[in-house]
Coordinates of C-alpha atoms and ligand atoms in Angstrom, one line a residue:
X1 CA 1.9 39.0 26.8
X2 CA 3.8 36.1 29.3
X3 CA 7.1 34.6 27.9
X4 CA 6.8 31.2 27.0
X5 CA 9.1 29.0 30.2
X6 CA 12.2 27.9 27.8
X7 CA 13.9 25.3 30.3
X8 CA 16.4 25.2 28.2
X9 CA 19.6 27.4 27.3
X10 CA 17.9 30.3 25.2
X11 CA 20.1 32.0 22.4
X12 CA 22.9 34.4 24.1
X13 CA 21.5 38.0 23.4
X14 CA 24.4 39.2 21.5
X15 CA 23.8 35.6 19.1
X16 CA 20.0 36.5 19.0
X17 CA 20.6 39.8 17.8
X18 CA 23.3 39.1 15.2
X19 CA 20.9 36.7 13.8
X20 CA 18.5 39.7 13.5
X21 CA 20.6 41.5 12.2
X22 CA 20.8 39.6 9.3
X23 CA 17.9 39.3 8.3
X24 CA 17.3 35.5 9.5
X25 CA 14.9 35.9 12.4
X26 CA 12.3 38.3 11.2
X27 CA 10.1 37.7 13.9
X28 CA 7.6 35.9 12.6
X29 CA 5.6 32.9 14.5
X30 CA 3.6 29.6 12.7
X31 CA -0.2 31.3 13.9
X32 CA 0.9 34.7 12.0
X33 CA 2.4 32.8 8.9
X34 CA -0.7 30.7 8.4
X35 CA -2.8 34.0 8.8
X36 CA -0.8 36.1 6.3
X37 CA -1.2 33.3 3.4
X38 CA -4.5 32.7 4.0
X39 CA -5.0 36.4 3.9
X40 CA -3.1 36.7 0.7
X41 CA -4.5 33.4 -1.2
X42 CA -7.6 32.0 0.8
X43 CA -8.5 29.7 -1.9
X44 CA -5.4 28.3 -2.9
X45 CA -5.1 24.6 -2.1
X46 CA -2.8 24.3 1.0
X47 CA -3.4 20.1 2.4
X48 CA -4.8 17.3 0.3
X49 CA -5.3 14.0 2.0
X50 CA -6.1 11.6 -0.7
X51 CA -8.8 9.3 -1.3
X52 CA -8.5 5.9 0.9
X53 CA -10.4 3.5 -0.3
X54 CA -9.5 1.0 1.9
X55 CA -11.0 3.2 4.7
X56 CA -14.0 4.5 2.6
X57 CA -12.4 8.0 2.8
X58 CA -12.9 10.7 -0.1
X59 CA -10.3 13.2 -1.0
X60 CA -10.1 16.1 1.0
X61 CA -8.3 19.2 -0.1
X62 CA -8.3 22.6 2.2
X63 CA -7.6 25.8 1.3
X64 CA -5.3 28.4 3.3
X65 CA -8.4 29.8 4.2
X66 CA -10.2 27.0 5.5
X67 CA -6.8 25.1 7.3
X68 CA -6.4 28.7 9.2
X69 CA -10.2 28.9 9.7
X70 CA -10.0 25.3 11.8
X71 CA -7.3 26.3 13.4
X72 CA -8.2 29.5 14.4
X73 CA -11.4 27.7 16.3
X74 CA -9.8 24.5 17.5
X75 CA -7.1 26.7 19.0
X76 CA -10.3 28.3 20.5
X77 CA -11.8 25.0 21.4
X78 CA -8.5 23.9 23.1
X79 CA -8.0 27.2 25.0
X80 CA -11.8 26.5 26.1
X81 CA -10.7 23.1 27.7
X82 CA -8.1 25.0 29.0
X83 CA -5.0 24.1 27.5
X84 CA -3.1 27.4 27.4
X85 CA 0.2 28.9 26.2
X86 CA 3.4 26.7 27.4
X87 CA 1.5 23.7 28.1
X88 CA 2.6 20.6 26.5
X89 CA 0.5 18.3 23.9
X90 CA 2.1 15.0 22.6
X91 CA 0.7 14.7 19.4
X92 CA 0.8 11.3 17.6
X93 CA -0.9 11.6 14.1
X94 CA 0.0 9.5 10.8
X95 CA -0.2 11.5 8.1
X96 CA -3.7 12.8 7.9
X97 CA -4.9 16.3 7.3
X98 CA -6.0 16.7 10.7
X99 CA -2.3 16.9 11.7
X100 CA -1.7 20.4 10.6
X101 CA -5.2 21.7 11.9
X102 CA -3.8 20.9 15.3
X103 CA -0.3 21.6 15.3
X104 CA -1.4 25.1 13.7
X105 CA -4.9 25.3 16.9
X106 CA -1.5 24.5 19.4
X107 CA 0.6 27.2 17.5
X108 CA -1.7 29.8 17.9
X109 CA -2.1 29.2 21.4
X110 CA 1.5 29.1 21.7
X111 CA 0.9 25.2 23.4
X112 CA 3.6 23.0 22.2
X113 CA 3.5 20.0 20.3
X114 CA 5.8 17.3 21.3
X115 CA 5.9 15.3 18.2
X116 CA 6.0 11.6 18.5
X117 CA 5.9 9.2 15.3
X118 CA 3.6 6.7 14.6
X119 CA 5.6 3.8 15.6
X120 CA 6.2 4.6 19.5
X121 CA 4.4 2.8 21.7
X122 CA 4.0 2.6 25.6
X123 CA 7.3 3.0 26.5
X124 CA 7.8 5.9 24.4
X125 CA 4.7 7.6 25.1
X126 CA 4.7 6.9 29.0
X127 CA 8.1 8.9 29.0
X128 CA 6.8 12.0 26.5
X129 CA 4.0 12.6 28.3
X130 CA 5.3 12.1 32.0
X131 CA 8.4 13.8 30.9
X132 CA 6.7 16.6 29.5
X133 CA 4.3 16.9 31.8
X134 CA 2.0 17.0 29.1
X135 CA -1.7 17.8 29.5
X136 CA -3.3 16.1 26.2
X137 CA -2.1 13.5 23.9
X138 CA -3.7 13.4 20.5
X139 CA -4.1 10.1 18.3
X140 CA -5.7 8.2 15.9
X141 CA -8.3 5.6 16.7
X142 CA -6.4 2.9 15.0
X143 CA -3.5 2.8 12.8
X144 CA -1.2 -0.2 11.1
X145 CA -3.5 -2.4 12.9
X146 CA -2.7 -1.2 16.5
X147 CA -5.4 0.9 18.8
X148 CA -4.0 3.6 20.2
X149 CA -7.4 4.6 22.4
X150 CA -5.7 1.4 24.3
X151 CA -2.5 2.7 24.7
X152 CA -3.8 6.5 25.8
X153 CA -6.3 4.7 28.6
X154 CA -3.0 3.0 29.7
X155 CA -1.1 6.1 29.6
X156 CA -3.9 8.4 31.0
X157 CA -4.1 5.9 34.2
X158 CA -0.5 6.7 34.9
X159 CA 0.3 10.0 34.6
X160 CA -1.5 12.3 36.3
X161 CA -1.2 15.7 34.2
X162 CA -2.7 13.8 31.4
X163 CA -6.2 15.5 31.2
X164 CA -7.3 14.9 27.6
X165 CA -7.0 12.5 25.2
X166 CA -8.1 13.7 21.5
X167 CA -9.2 11.0 18.7
X168 CA -9.2 11.6 15.1
X169 CA -11.7 9.0 14.2
X170 CA -14.3 6.7 16.7
X171 CA -12.8 8.0 20.3
X172 CA -13.6 4.9 22.0
X173 CA -13.6 6.6 25.8
X174 CA -11.8 9.9 25.1
X175 CA -13.3 12.9 23.1
X176 CA -13.6 13.2 19.3
X177 CA -11.4 15.6 18.0
X178 CA -14.6 16.6 16.2
X179 CA -16.4 17.2 19.3
X180 CA -13.8 19.9 21.2
X181 CA -16.0 23.2 21.0
X182 CA -14.8 25.3 17.8
X183 CA -15.5 28.0 18.8
X184 CA -15.2 30.9 16.2
X185 CA -12.7 32.9 18.8
X186 CA -9.1 33.9 17.9
X187 CA -6.7 33.2 20.7
X188 CA -5.1 36.7 20.5
X189 CA -2.5 36.4 23.6
X190 CA -0.2 34.1 21.3
X191 CA 3.2 32.8 21.5
X192 CA 6.5 35.6 20.3
X193 CA 8.7 35.0 17.6
X194 CA 11.4 33.9 20.3
X195 CA 9.2 31.7 22.2
X196 CA 9.1 27.8 21.8
X197 CA 7.0 26.5 19.0
X198 CA 7.0 22.9 19.9
X199 CA 9.3 19.7 20.6
X200 CA 10.9 17.5 18.4
X201 CA 12.4 14.1 19.2
X202 CA 16.2 13.5 19.1
X203 CA 17.6 10.2 17.5
X204 CA 19.5 9.7 20.8
X205 CA 22.0 7.9 22.1
X206 CA 21.0 7.9 25.6
X207 CA 18.9 5.7 27.9
X208 CA 15.8 7.7 26.9
X209 CA 15.6 10.2 24.0
X210 CA 15.9 13.6 24.7
X211 CA 13.2 16.8 23.8
X212 CA 15.0 19.5 21.0
X213 CA 13.4 22.9 21.8
X214 CA 12.9 24.8 18.6
X215 CA 11.4 28.4 18.6
X216 CA 8.9 30.0 15.7
X217 CA 11.7 32.4 14.6
X218 CA 14.8 30.0 14.3
X219 CA 12.8 27.3 12.6
X220 CA 10.9 29.6 10.1
X221 CA 14.5 30.8 9.2
X222 CA 15.4 27.0 8.4
X223 CA 12.3 27.0 5.8
X224 CA 12.5 29.9 4.7
X225 CA 16.4 28.8 3.6
X226 CA 15.4 25.7 2.7
X227 CA 12.7 27.0 0.4
X228 CA 15.0 28.7 -1.4
X229 CA 17.6 26.2 -1.9
X230 CA 15.1 23.8 -2.7
X231 CA 13.1 25.9 -5.2
X232 CA 10.2 25.9 -3.1
X233 CA 7.7 28.6 -4.4
X234 CA 3.5 28.9 -4.6
X235 CA 3.6 26.4 -7.6
X236 CA 5.6 23.6 -5.8
X237 CA 3.4 20.5 -4.9
X238 CA 5.2 18.9 -1.7
X239 CA 4.4 15.0 -1.3
X240 CA 4.5 14.3 2.5
X241 CA 5.7 10.7 2.0
X242 CA 7.5 10.2 5.6
X243 CA 6.1 10.3 9.1
X244 CA 4.8 13.8 8.8
X245 CA 5.9 14.4 12.4
X246 CA 9.9 13.7 11.9
X247 CA 12.2 16.5 11.2
X248 CA 13.1 16.0 7.6
X249 CA 9.5 15.7 6.2
X250 CA 8.5 18.6 8.5
X251 CA 11.3 21.0 7.8
X252 CA 13.4 20.2 4.6
X253 CA 11.7 21.6 3.2
X254 CA 8.6 20.0 4.1
X255 CA 5.3 20.3 4.7
X256 CA 6.2 23.8 6.9
X257 CA 8.2 25.1 4.3
X258 CA 5.7 24.3 1.1
X259 CA 3.1 26.1 3.5
X260 CA 5.6 29.4 4.1
X261 CA 5.9 29.1 0.9
X262 CA 2.0 29.2 -0.1
X263 CA 2.7 25.8 -1.8
X264 CA 0.6 22.8 -1.6
X265 CA 1.1 19.9 0.3
X266 CA -0.1 16.3 -0.9
X267 CA 0.0 13.7 2.1
X268 CA 0.5 9.9 1.6
X269 CA -0.1 7.3 4.2
X270 CA 2.3 5.5 3.1
X271 CA 5.6 5.7 1.2
X272 CA 5.7 2.6 -1.3
X273 CA 5.3 3.2 -5.2
X274 CA 1.6 1.7 -5.3
X275 CA 0.2 4.2 -3.1
X276 CA 2.4 7.2 -3.7
X277 CA 3.4 6.9 -7.4
X278 CA -0.8 7.3 -8.1
X279 CA -0.8 10.1 -6.0
X280 CA 2.1 11.6 -7.8
X281 CA 0.5 11.4 -11.2
X282 CA -2.8 12.5 -10.1
X283 CA -1.7 15.4 -7.7
X284 CA 1.5 16.8 -9.9
X285 CA 4.0 16.5 -6.9
X286 CA 7.0 18.4 -8.0
X287 CA 9.3 17.5 -4.8
X288 CA 9.9 14.7 -2.3
X289 CA 11.5 13.8 0.5
X290 CA 12.8 10.2 1.3
X291 CA 15.2 7.8 3.5
X292 CA 17.6 5.9 1.4
X293 CA 15.9 2.8 1.2
X294 CA 13.1 4.1 -0.1
X295 CA 14.6 6.0 -3.0
X296 CA 16.4 2.5 -3.7
X297 CA 12.6 1.3 -3.8
X298 CA 11.3 3.9 -5.7
X299 CA 14.6 3.9 -8.1
X300 CA 13.6 0.1 -9.3
X301 CA 10.2 0.7 -9.3
X302 CA 10.1 3.5 -11.6
X303 CA 11.4 1.0 -14.5
X304 CA 8.0 -0.3 -14.7
X305 CA 5.1 2.0 -13.5
X306 CA 2.7 2.7 -15.5
X307 CA 2.4 5.9 -13.7
X308 CA 3.3 9.3 -14.7
X309 CA 6.0 10.9 -12.8
X310 CA 7.0 13.4 -14.7
X311 CA 6.0 16.1 -12.5
X312 CA 8.7 15.4 -10.3
X313 CA 11.7 17.8 -10.3
X314 CA 13.6 17.0 -7.0
X315 CA 13.7 13.7 -4.8
X316 CA 15.6 14.8 -1.3
X317 CA 17.3 11.9 0.1
X318 CA 18.6 12.1 3.3
X319 CA 18.8 10.3 7.1
X320 CA 20.3 8.2 6.5
X321 CA 23.8 7.9 4.1
X322 CA 22.9 7.5 0.6
X323 CA 25.5 5.4 -0.9
X324 CA 27.0 6.7 -4.2
X325 CA 26.3 3.8 -6.2
X326 CA 22.4 4.2 -5.2
X327 CA 22.3 8.1 -5.6
X328 CA 24.1 7.7 -9.4
X329 CA 20.6 5.9 -10.3
X330 CA 18.3 8.5 -9.0
X331 CA 18.3 11.2 -11.8
X332 CA 18.3 8.5 -14.7
X333 CA 15.6 6.3 -13.3
X334 CA 13.2 8.9 -11.5
X335 CA 14.1 11.7 -14.8
X336 CA 14.3 14.4 -11.6
X337 CA 17.1 15.9 -9.7
X338 CA 18.7 14.5 -6.8
X339 CA 19.5 16.3 -3.6
X340 CA 21.0 14.9 -0.5
X341 CA 20.2 16.2 2.4
X342 CA 21.8 15.7 6.2
X343 CA 20.0 16.9 8.2
X344 CA 19.3 17.2 12.7
X345 CA 16.4 18.0 14.2
X346 CA 18.7 19.9 16.9
X347 CA 19.2 22.2 13.6
X348 CA 22.0 22.1 11.0
X349 CA 20.6 21.2 7.8
X350 CA 23.0 20.7 4.6
X351 CA 22.0 20.5 0.9
X352 CA 23.9 19.7 -2.0
X353 CA 22.4 22.8 -4.4
X354 CA 20.6 21.9 -7.9
X355 CA 22.8 23.8 -9.5
X356 CA 26.2 21.7 -8.3
X357 CA 28.1 19.4 -10.1
X358 CA 26.7 15.9 -10.4
X359 CA 29.9 14.5 -9.0
X360 CA 29.0 17.0 -6.1
X361 CA 25.4 16.0 -5.7
X362 CA 26.2 12.0 -5.9
X363 CA 29.3 12.2 -3.5
X364 CA 28.6 14.9 -0.8
X365 CA 25.8 15.2 2.0
X366 CA 25.7 19.0 1.2
X367 CA 26.6 22.2 2.7
X368 CA 24.6 24.5 5.4
X369 CA 21.8 25.7 5.1
X370 CA 22.8 29.7 6.1
X371 CA 26.2 31.4 5.8
X372 CA 26.3 31.8 9.9
X373 CA 26.3 28.0 10.4
X374 CA 29.3 27.5 11.6
X375 CA 31.5 24.2 11.0
X376 CA 33.8 22.8 13.0
X377 CA 35.5 19.4 12.4
X378 CA 38.0 18.6 15.0
X379 CA 39.7 15.6 16.4
X380 CA 39.5 13.7 19.6
X381 CA 41.2 16.7 21.6
X382 CA 38.4 19.0 20.4
X383 CA 41.3 20.6 17.8
X384 CA 40.2 22.1 14.9
X385 CA 41.2 20.1 11.5
X386 CA 42.6 20.8 8.0
X387 CA 39.9 21.2 5.2
X388 CA 39.7 17.2 3.7
X389 CA 40.7 15.4 7.1
X390 CA 38.3 13.4 9.1
X391 CA 36.9 14.1 12.3
X392 CA 33.8 15.0 14.6
X393 CA 31.5 17.5 13.6
X394 CA 30.4 20.6 15.8
X395 CA 27.8 23.1 14.9
X396 CA 26.7 26.4 16.2
X397 CA 24.0 28.7 14.4
X398 CA 20.9 30.5 13.9
X399 CA 18.6 27.7 13.4
X400 CA 20.3 25.0 15.6
X401 CA 19.4 24.6 19.5
X402 CA 21.8 25.6 22.6
X403 CA 20.6 22.8 24.5
X404 CA 18.2 20.3 24.7
X405 CA 14.9 20.5 27.1
X406 CA 14.8 20.2 31.0
X407 CA 18.5 18.5 30.6
X408 CA 21.2 20.2 32.0
X409 CA 23.7 17.2 32.8
X410 CA 23.2 16.0 29.5
X411 CA 23.9 19.5 27.6
X412 CA 27.1 19.9 29.7
X413 CA 28.6 17.1 27.5
X414 CA 26.8 17.3 24.3
X415 CA 27.3 21.3 23.6
X416 CA 30.8 22.9 24.2
X417 CA 31.1 25.6 26.8
X418 CA 30.7 28.2 24.0
X419 CA 27.3 26.7 22.5
X420 CA 28.4 24.4 19.9
X421 CA 26.4 20.9 19.2
X422 CA 28.3 17.8 19.4
X423 CA 26.5 16.2 16.3
X424 CA 28.2 12.8 17.2
X425 CA 28.8 12.7 13.5
X426 CA 32.0 12.1 11.6
X427 CA 32.6 13.9 8.6
X428 CA 34.9 15.3 6.2
X429 CA 35.1 19.0 4.3
X430 CA 35.4 19.3 1.1
X431 CA 37.1 22.0 -0.6
X432 CA 33.8 23.6 -1.5
X433 CA 32.5 23.4 2.2
X434 CA 30.5 20.7 1.7
X435 CA 30.4 17.7 3.6
X436 CA 30.8 14.0 3.6
X437 CA 29.4 12.0 6.8
X438 CA 32.3 9.0 6.8
X439 CA 30.7 7.3 9.9
X440 CA 29.5 8.1 13.3
X441 CA 30.5 8.3 17.2
X442 CA 27.2 8.7 19.1
X443 CA 26.1 5.0 20.3
X444 CA 23.1 4.9 18.0
X445 CA 22.3 2.6 15.3
X446 CA 20.8 4.1 12.1
X447 CA 17.9 1.9 10.7
X448 CA 17.6 3.4 7.4
X449 CA 17.3 6.8 8.6
X450 CA 15.1 5.3 11.8
X451 CA 17.3 6.0 14.5
X452 CA 17.9 3.4 17.1
X453 CA 20.1 4.1 20.8
X454 CA 21.9 1.5 21.9
X455 CA 21.4 2.3 25.5
X456 CA 17.6 2.6 25.3
X457 CA 17.8 -1.1 24.0
X458 CA 20.3 -2.1 26.1
X459 CA 18.3 -1.1 29.7
X460 CA 15.4 -3.0 28.1
X461 CA 16.8 -6.1 27.7
X462 CA 18.9 -5.8 30.6
X463 CA 15.3 -6.4 32.2
X464 CA 14.9 -9.7 30.9
X465 CA 15.7 -12.0 34.5
X466 CA 18.1 -14.3 32.7
X467 CA 20.3 -11.6 31.1
X468 CA 23.5 -10.1 33.0
X469 CA 24.6 -8.0 30.1
X470 CA 23.9 -6.4 26.9
X471 CA 25.3 -4.7 24.2
X472 CA 23.4 -3.4 20.9
X473 CA 25.2 -2.4 17.9
X474 CA 25.1 -2.2 14.3
X475 CA 25.8 -4.7 12.0
X476 CA 25.3 -3.8 7.3
X477 CA 22.3 -4.8 5.8
X478 CA 22.0 -4.1 2.0
X479 CA 18.6 -2.9 2.1
X480 CA 18.6 -1.1 5.3
X481 CA 22.0 0.4 5.3
X482 CA 22.4 -0.9 9.2
X483 CA 20.3 -3.3 11.5
X484 CA 20.6 -3.6 14.9
X485 CA 22.3 -6.7 17.1
X486 CA 22.1 -7.4 20.6
X487 CA 24.6 -9.1 21.7
X488 CA 23.6 -10.5 25.5
X489 CA 25.8 -12.9 28.5
X490 CA 23.1 -15.0 30.4
X491 CA 23.5 -14.9 34.2
X492 CA 25.8 -17.3 35.2
X493 CA 23.5 -20.4 35.9
X494 CA 20.6 -19.5 33.8
X495 CA 18.5 -21.5 31.9
X496 CA 19.5 -21.0 27.6
X497 CA 17.2 -18.5 26.5
X498 CA 16.6 -17.8 22.9
X499 CA 17.0 -15.4 20.7
X500 CA 13.2 -15.3 19.9
X501 CA 12.5 -15.1 23.8
X502 CA 14.4 -11.8 23.7
X503 CA 13.2 -10.2 20.8
X504 CA 9.1 -11.2 22.3
X505 CA 10.8 -10.0 25.6
X506 CA 11.6 -6.4 24.3
X507 CA 8.6 -6.3 21.8
X508 CA 6.5 -6.8 25.1
X509 CA 7.7 -4.2 26.8
X510 CA 5.9 -1.6 24.5
X511 CA 8.1 0.4 22.4
X512 CA 8.3 0.6 18.4
X513 CA 8.9 -1.8 16.4
X514 CA 11.9 -0.9 14.8
X515 CA 13.7 -0.9 17.8
X516 CA 13.5 -4.7 18.6
X517 CA 17.0 -5.7 17.9
X518 CA 16.8 -7.6 14.5
X519 CA 19.4 -9.9 15.9
X520 CA 20.4 -11.6 19.1
X521 CA 24.1 -13.1 19.9
X522 CA 24.5 -14.7 22.8
X523 CA 28.5 -15.0 24.4
X524 CA 30.5 -15.8 27.4
X525 CA 31.5 -12.2 27.7
X526 CA 32.5 -9.1 25.7
X527 CA 35.3 -8.0 24.0
X528 CA 37.1 -5.0 26.3
X529 CA 38.9 -1.7 25.0
X530 CA 42.2 -1.1 27.0
X531 CA 40.5 0.9 29.6
X532 CA 38.2 -2.0 30.2
X533 CA 35.1 -0.8 29.0
X534 CA 32.8 -3.0 26.6
X535 CA 34.7 -2.8 23.0
X536 CA 31.3 -2.0 20.9
X537 CA 34.5 -1.6 17.7
X538 CA 35.5 -5.2 18.5
X539 CA 31.8 -6.6 18.2
X540 CA 30.5 -4.9 15.1
X541 CA 33.5 -6.4 13.6
X542 CA 32.7 -9.7 14.8
X543 CA 28.7 -9.8 13.8
X544 CA 30.2 -8.1 10.2
X545 CA 32.5 -11.0 9.8
X546 CA 30.0 -13.5 10.8
X547 CA 27.5 -12.6 8.2
X548 CA 30.2 -12.1 5.9
X549 CA 31.1 -15.7 6.4
X550 CA 27.7 -17.3 6.2
X551 CA 27.3 -15.4 2.6
Ligands
J2J601 C1 24.3 10.4 7.0 N1 23.7 10.3 7.4 C2 22.4 11.4 8.0 C3 22.5 11.8 5.7 C4 20.8 12.4 8.5 C5 16.8 16.5 7.3 C6 17.5 15.4 6.8 C7 17.4 14.4 7.8 C8 17.4 14.6 9.1 C9 17.2 13.7 10.4 C10 16.7 15.8 9.0 C11 22.3 11.8 6.9 N2 23.7 11.2 5.6 N3 22.2 12.4 4.1 O1 16.4 16.3 10.5 O2 15.6 18.1 8.8 C12 22.0 11.4 10.3 C13 22.7 11.9 11.2 C14 22.5 13.0 12.5 C15 21.2 12.3 12.3 C16 19.8 13.1 12.7 C17 16.2 16.9 8.1 N4 20.9 12.5 7.4 N5 21.9 11.9 9.2 O3 17.7 12.3 9.8 O4 17.3 14.1 14.0 O5 23.8 11.4 12.0 O6 17.1 14.2 11.6 O7 23.1 13.2 13.2 O8 16.4 12.0 12.6 O9 21.1 11.2 11.1 O10 18.6 12.2 13.0 P1 17.3 13.1 12.9

């Protein structure tokens, strides 16, 4: 079998050997894993896609045997359409059963899913398709009032490599996923454990999001480790409430962790309590993962709900800092154990342990999955700091990438010479090895778990004819933790522009709604640092002070 071209720095041989010798990398692939589970317990339910009355959909439950067969047949169909090993396929599906059918079909072939989020729009999708030279794009017909088929038509006209658009639902001018010939021929020449399995998206701090190349071996190790830490076994029922493509609900321990354990995955289209709580009751959900704003909403809703949530044993909260105050309320309100998780699609994932003292659970963001996760906390000159001091988090380990996909220049600064990933997070390490997230050095806004790269938004604003300069910073927000504030300097002599006009301009350039600035402030000039750069620190202080003054 031909190896898949990595297009990214691979793990050096000595590390790969070490991770194999330690039993972390066991030579498994996703395709093989599903096959094994299907052979071991074909009739156990793998995926539940609950009834959706609004869409006239009945509850669907696919067993491991069925999921395996569907994946196999779709894989053969994709192969017949000319989609082969190493090809990239941009996947943008909501939380529906077909997400897993498609993902495992691609895993079997060794084609690489590129995990777009449902919120992404033309600007992001065009970039993912063009940059990865994707051969196919998989979409729902409409989702949240948006017609993905129209977007697909536009992108297809621009990106010449894109030969197929597959639609779950009414295909319009494209191909229905159900029309892909489902030939019952397994793809034999599949990927190897050390091959890439997919491209995940980075939260990013640069003009365009970077792509994260993950291998079967490394990712499956993170699933096995997560399952052990979160006590996921074949009796577990994992509710996927966040968008399935995101690394947190995919792997911490997430849907793929649950499938690895032979457990049951239950999907929900919406994480709001009125949709998710009845699903928890009906399906006997035992664990789920949420971002902090949703965890707050659930904590409040639990007080008055008429649904029985007693099956819920563990609530994982991560993606953004969960305040200690909110963390303290979870167990009393929901009756389950809180597990904080501080992870990143680049690799490293930290969890508080189920048997950690309560104070540790509510005041830290956990400790690494693996004894071979190397953690450094350093000052601005990369000098290691003692335990207890706050600094930059660098990490290297058995499931952390050594470089982004096709990004050699960026890799030169995003990683140290000896392969440590510069997370951009500011942390403090405790005596017990737990990490406390204290801040962020990267130019990113964390909007309740949704990451916004300042530069990406600045570039969009700069395209406005009246704009001379733009600087996007975070501002505090009681619900999301942070929101985005765009400071704008207009061109000399330009007619006044309204905030709304800037927001509308950005939205119409076709990007995910969560990236449209929450607030726009016009100024004559930007405060500068000592060396003449825009002082974002001063801008953040200014907007924080003015919000406080406004009450
Ligand atoms: C503070 N900041 C956090 C936390 C992530 C599990 C959970 C989350 C992600 C994720 C993930 C945080 N407190 N508890 O992939 O597997 C911020 C940090 C980090 C960045 C990564 C997973 N949990 N963060 O959020 O790739 O800044 O992954 O570097 O989207 O989110 O973002 P992302």
